Amino acid sequence: MGGRSPAHGEFKNVQNVQFILREANAAAKDFLAHNSEKLRK
């Protein structure tokens, strides 16, 4: 193992977190859009 291995794993974790946040953000936007449509009716 080199000294680079942990850093690479950390980078992968950051990418995963960013991906999860993006997914959650999109889901929240969909949810809010859906709810505001319901409220308008």
PDB file of N, CA and C in Angstrom:
ATOM      1  N   MET A   1       0.853  -1.193   0.000  1.00  0.00           N
ATOM      2  CA  MET A   1       0.000   0.000   0.000  1.00  0.00           C
ATOM      3  C   MET A   1       0.886   1.240   0.000  1.00  0.00           C
ATOM      4  N   GLY A   2       0.486   2.227  -0.731  1.00  0.00           N
ATOM      5  CA  GLY A   2       1.251   3.477  -0.731  1.00  0.00           C
ATOM      6  C   GLY A   2       0.583   4.495   0.165  1.00  0.00           C
ATOM      7  N   GLY A   3       1.177   5.659   0.312  1.00  0.00           N
ATOM      8  CA  GLY A   3       0.576   6.729   1.113  1.00  0.00           C
ATOM      9  C   GLY A   3      -0.610   7.331   0.385  1.00  0.00           C
ATOM     10  N   ARG A   4      -0.728   6.979  -0.908  1.00  0.00           N
ATOM     11  CA  ARG A   4      -1.816   7.560  -1.717  1.00  0.00           C
ATOM     12  C   ARG A   4      -3.142   6.836  -1.519  1.00  0.00           C
ATOM     13  N   SER A   5      -3.087   5.590  -1.077  1.00  0.00           N
ATOM     14  CA  SER A   5      -4.303   4.777  -0.971  1.00  0.00           C
ATOM     15  C   SER A   5      -5.391   5.424  -0.116  1.00  0.00           C
ATOM     16  N   PRO A   6      -5.123   5.832   1.118  1.00  0.00           N
ATOM     17  CA  PRO A   6      -6.181   6.430   1.949  1.00  0.00           C
ATOM     18  C   PRO A   6      -6.752   7.691   1.323  1.00  0.00           C
ATOM     19  N   ALA A   7      -5.895   8.504   0.724  1.00  0.00           N
ATOM     20  CA  ALA A   7      -6.356   9.748   0.104  1.00  0.00           C
ATOM     21  C   ALA A   7      -7.314   9.429  -1.041  1.00  0.00           C
ATOM     22  N   HIS A   8      -6.978   8.391  -1.798  1.00  0.00           N
ATOM     23  CA  HIS A   8      -7.839   8.005  -2.923  1.00  0.00           C
ATOM     24  C   HIS A   8      -9.195   7.559  -2.404  1.00  0.00           C
ATOM     25  N   GLY A   9      -9.186   6.787  -1.314  1.00  0.00           N
ATOM     26  CA  GLY A   9     -10.442   6.338  -0.719  1.00  0.00           C
ATOM     27  C   GLY A   9     -11.260   7.516  -0.236  1.00  0.00           C
ATOM     28  N   GLU A  10     -10.569   8.494   0.332  1.00  0.00           N
ATOM     29  CA  GLU A  10     -11.262   9.681   0.833  1.00  0.00           C
ATOM     30  C   GLU A  10     -11.905  10.429  -0.331  1.00  0.00           C
ATOM     31  N   PHE A  11     -11.167  10.543  -1.428  1.00  0.00           N
ATOM     32  CA  PHE A  11     -11.692  11.226  -2.614  1.00  0.00           C
ATOM     33  C   PHE A  11     -12.943  10.520  -3.118  1.00  0.00           C
ATOM     34  N   LYS A  12     -12.893   9.192  -3.109  1.00  0.00           N
ATOM     35  CA  LYS A  12     -14.045   8.407  -3.553  1.00  0.00           C
ATOM     36  C   LYS A  12     -15.241   8.686  -2.636  1.00  0.00           C
ATOM     37  N   ASN A  13     -14.972   8.787  -1.334  1.00  0.00           N
ATOM     38  CA  ASN A  13     -16.038   9.079  -0.375  1.00  0.00           C
ATOM     39  C   ASN A  13     -16.670  10.420  -0.670  1.00  0.00           C
ATOM     40  N   VAL A  14     -15.838  11.417  -0.962  1.00  0.00           N
ATOM     41  CA  VAL A  14     -16.346  12.760  -1.274  1.00  0.00           C
ATOM     42  C   VAL A  14     -17.228  12.695  -2.509  1.00  0.00           C
ATOM     43  N   GLN A  15     -16.795  11.949  -3.517  1.00  0.00           N
ATOM     44  CA  GLN A  15     -17.598  11.804  -4.735  1.00  0.00           C
ATOM     45  C   GLN A  15     -18.937  11.158  -4.412  1.00  0.00           C
ATOM     46  N   ASN A  16     -18.913  10.132  -3.554  1.00  0.00           N
ATOM     47  CA  ASN A  16     -20.153   9.451  -3.164  1.00  0.00           C
ATOM     48  C   ASN A  16     -21.095  10.412  -2.456  1.00  0.00           C
ATOM     49  N   VAL A  17     -20.538  11.206  -1.534  1.00  0.00           N
ATOM     50  CA  VAL A  17     -21.362  12.152  -0.786  1.00  0.00           C
ATOM     51  C   VAL A  17     -21.966  13.175  -1.738  1.00  0.00           C
ATOM     52  N   GLN A  18     -21.158  13.679  -2.670  1.00  0.00           N
ATOM     53  CA  GLN A  18     -21.677  14.659  -3.627  1.00  0.00           C
ATOM     54  C   GLN A  18     -22.785  14.051  -4.477  1.00  0.00           C
ATOM     55  N   PHE A  19     -22.604  12.786  -4.878  1.00  0.00           N
ATOM     56  CA  PHE A  19     -23.612  12.096  -5.674  1.00  0.00           C
ATOM     57  C   PHE A  19     -24.908  11.949  -4.878  1.00  0.00           C
ATOM     58  N   ILE A  20     -24.764  11.532  -3.606  1.00  0.00           N
ATOM     59  CA  ILE A  20     -25.946  11.350  -2.747  1.00  0.00           C
ATOM     60  C   ILE A  20     -26.660  12.686  -2.545  1.00  0.00           C
ATOM     61  N   LEU A  21     -25.882  13.744  -2.335  1.00  0.00           N
ATOM     62  CA  LEU A  21     -26.487  15.073  -2.133  1.00  0.00           C
ATOM     63  C   LEU A  21     -27.231  15.511  -3.388  1.00  0.00           C
ATOM     64  N   ARG A  22     -26.639  15.251  -4.536  1.00  0.00           N
ATOM     65  CA  ARG A  22     -27.281  15.647  -5.795  1.00  0.00           C
ATOM     66  C   ARG A  22     -28.595  14.891  -5.967  1.00  0.00           C
ATOM     67  N   GLU A  23     -28.557  13.586  -5.671  1.00  0.00           N
ATOM     68  CA  GLU A  23     -29.771  12.760  -5.772  1.00  0.00           C
ATOM     69  C   GLU A  23     -30.834  13.259  -4.794  1.00  0.00           C
ATOM     70  N   ALA A  24     -30.415  13.532  -3.568  1.00  0.00           N
ATOM     71  CA  ALA A  24     -31.355  13.990  -2.543  1.00  0.00           C
ATOM     72  C   ALA A  24     -31.940  15.346  -2.942  1.00  0.00           C
ATOM     73  N   ASN A  25     -31.105  16.205  -3.506  1.00  0.00           N
ATOM     74  CA  ASN A  25     -31.556  17.525  -3.933  1.00  0.00           C
ATOM     75  C   ASN A  25     -32.603  17.396  -5.033  1.00  0.00           C
ATOM     76  N   ALA A  26     -32.337  16.535  -6.003  1.00  0.00           N
ATOM     77  CA  ALA A  26     -33.285  16.324  -7.099  1.00  0.00           C
ATOM     78  C   ALA A  26     -34.594  15.756  -6.559  1.00  0.00           C
ATOM     79  N   ALA A  27     -34.483  14.803  -5.630  1.00  0.00           N
ATOM     80  CA  ALA A  27     -35.682  14.196  -5.049  1.00  0.00           C
ATOM     81  C   ALA A  27     -36.481  15.247  -4.281  1.00  0.00           C
ATOM     82  N   ALA A  28     -35.788  16.098  -3.545  1.00  0.00           N
ATOM     83  CA  ALA A  28     -36.469  17.145  -2.769  1.00  0.00           C
ATOM     84  C   ALA A  28     -37.173  18.120  -3.705  1.00  0.00           C
ATOM     85  N   LYS A  29     -36.521  18.470  -4.803  1.00  0.00           N
ATOM     86  CA  LYS A  29     -37.139  19.402  -5.762  1.00  0.00           C
ATOM     87  C   LYS A  29     -38.390  18.784  -6.371  1.00  0.00           C
ATOM     88  N   ASP A  30     -38.287  17.509  -6.748  1.00  0.00           N
ATOM     89  CA  ASP A  30     -39.451  16.803  -7.300  1.00  0.00           C
ATOM     90  C   ASP A  30     -40.581  16.789  -6.284  1.00  0.00           C
ATOM     91  N   PHE A  31     -40.225  16.470  -5.039  1.00  0.00           N
ATOM     92  CA  PHE A  31     -41.206  16.386  -3.964  1.00  0.00           C
ATOM     93  C   PHE A  31     -41.899  17.734  -3.762  1.00  0.00           C
ATOM     94  N   LEU A  32     -41.095  18.807  -3.720  1.00  0.00           N
ATOM     95  CA  LEU A  32     -41.666  20.149  -3.503  1.00  0.00           C
ATOM     96  C   LEU A  32     -42.543  20.554  -4.685  1.00  0.00           C
ATOM     97  N   ALA A  33     -42.084  20.269  -5.886  1.00  0.00           N
ATOM     98  CA  ALA A  33     -42.869  20.616  -7.077  1.00  0.00           C
ATOM     99  C   ALA A  33     -44.199  19.871  -7.044  1.00  0.00           C
ATOM    100  N   HIS A  34     -44.154  18.603  -6.693  1.00  0.00           N
ATOM    101  CA  HIS A  34     -45.356  17.779  -6.627  1.00  0.00           C
ATOM    102  C   HIS A  34     -46.316  18.337  -5.577  1.00  0.00           C
ATOM    103  N   ASN A  35     -45.767  18.697  -4.418  1.00  0.00           N
ATOM    104  CA  ASN A  35     -46.603  19.198  -3.327  1.00  0.00           C
ATOM    105  C   ASN A  35     -47.203  20.556  -3.654  1.00  0.00           C
ATOM    106  N   SER A  36     -46.417  21.444  -4.269  1.00  0.00           N
ATOM    107  CA  SER A  36     -46.954  22.772  -4.576  1.00  0.00           C
ATOM    108  C   SER A  36     -48.046  22.659  -5.636  1.00  0.00           C
ATOM    109  N   GLU A  37     -47.941  21.670  -6.509  1.00  0.00           N
ATOM    110  CA  GLU A  37     -49.010  21.441  -7.493  1.00  0.00           C
ATOM    111  C   GLU A  37     -50.288  21.070  -6.766  1.00  0.00           C
ATOM    112  N   LYS A  38     -50.153  20.187  -5.783  1.00  0.00           N
ATOM    113  CA  LYS A  38     -51.314  19.749  -4.993  1.00  0.00           C
ATOM    114  C   LYS A  38     -51.926  20.936  -4.252  1.00  0.00           C
ATOM    115  N   LEU A  39     -51.060  21.786  -3.696  1.00  0.00           N
ATOM    116  CA  LEU A  39     -51.547  22.922  -2.903  1.00  0.00           C
ATOM    117  C   LEU A  39     -52.280  23.931  -3.783  1.00  0.00           C
ATOM    118  N   ARG A  40     -51.830  24.084  -5.010  1.00  0.00           N
ATOM    119  CA  ARG A  40     -52.456  25.064  -5.904  1.00  0.00           C
ATOM    120  C   ARG A  40     -53.874  24.657  -6.283  1.00  0.00           C
ATOM    121  N   LYS A  41     -54.113  23.340  -6.369  1.00  0.00           N
ATOM    122  CA  LYS A  41     -55.425  22.869  -6.844  1.00  0.00           C
ATOM    123  C   LYS A  41     -56.557  23.162  -5.879  1.00  0.00           C
TER     124      LYS A  41
END
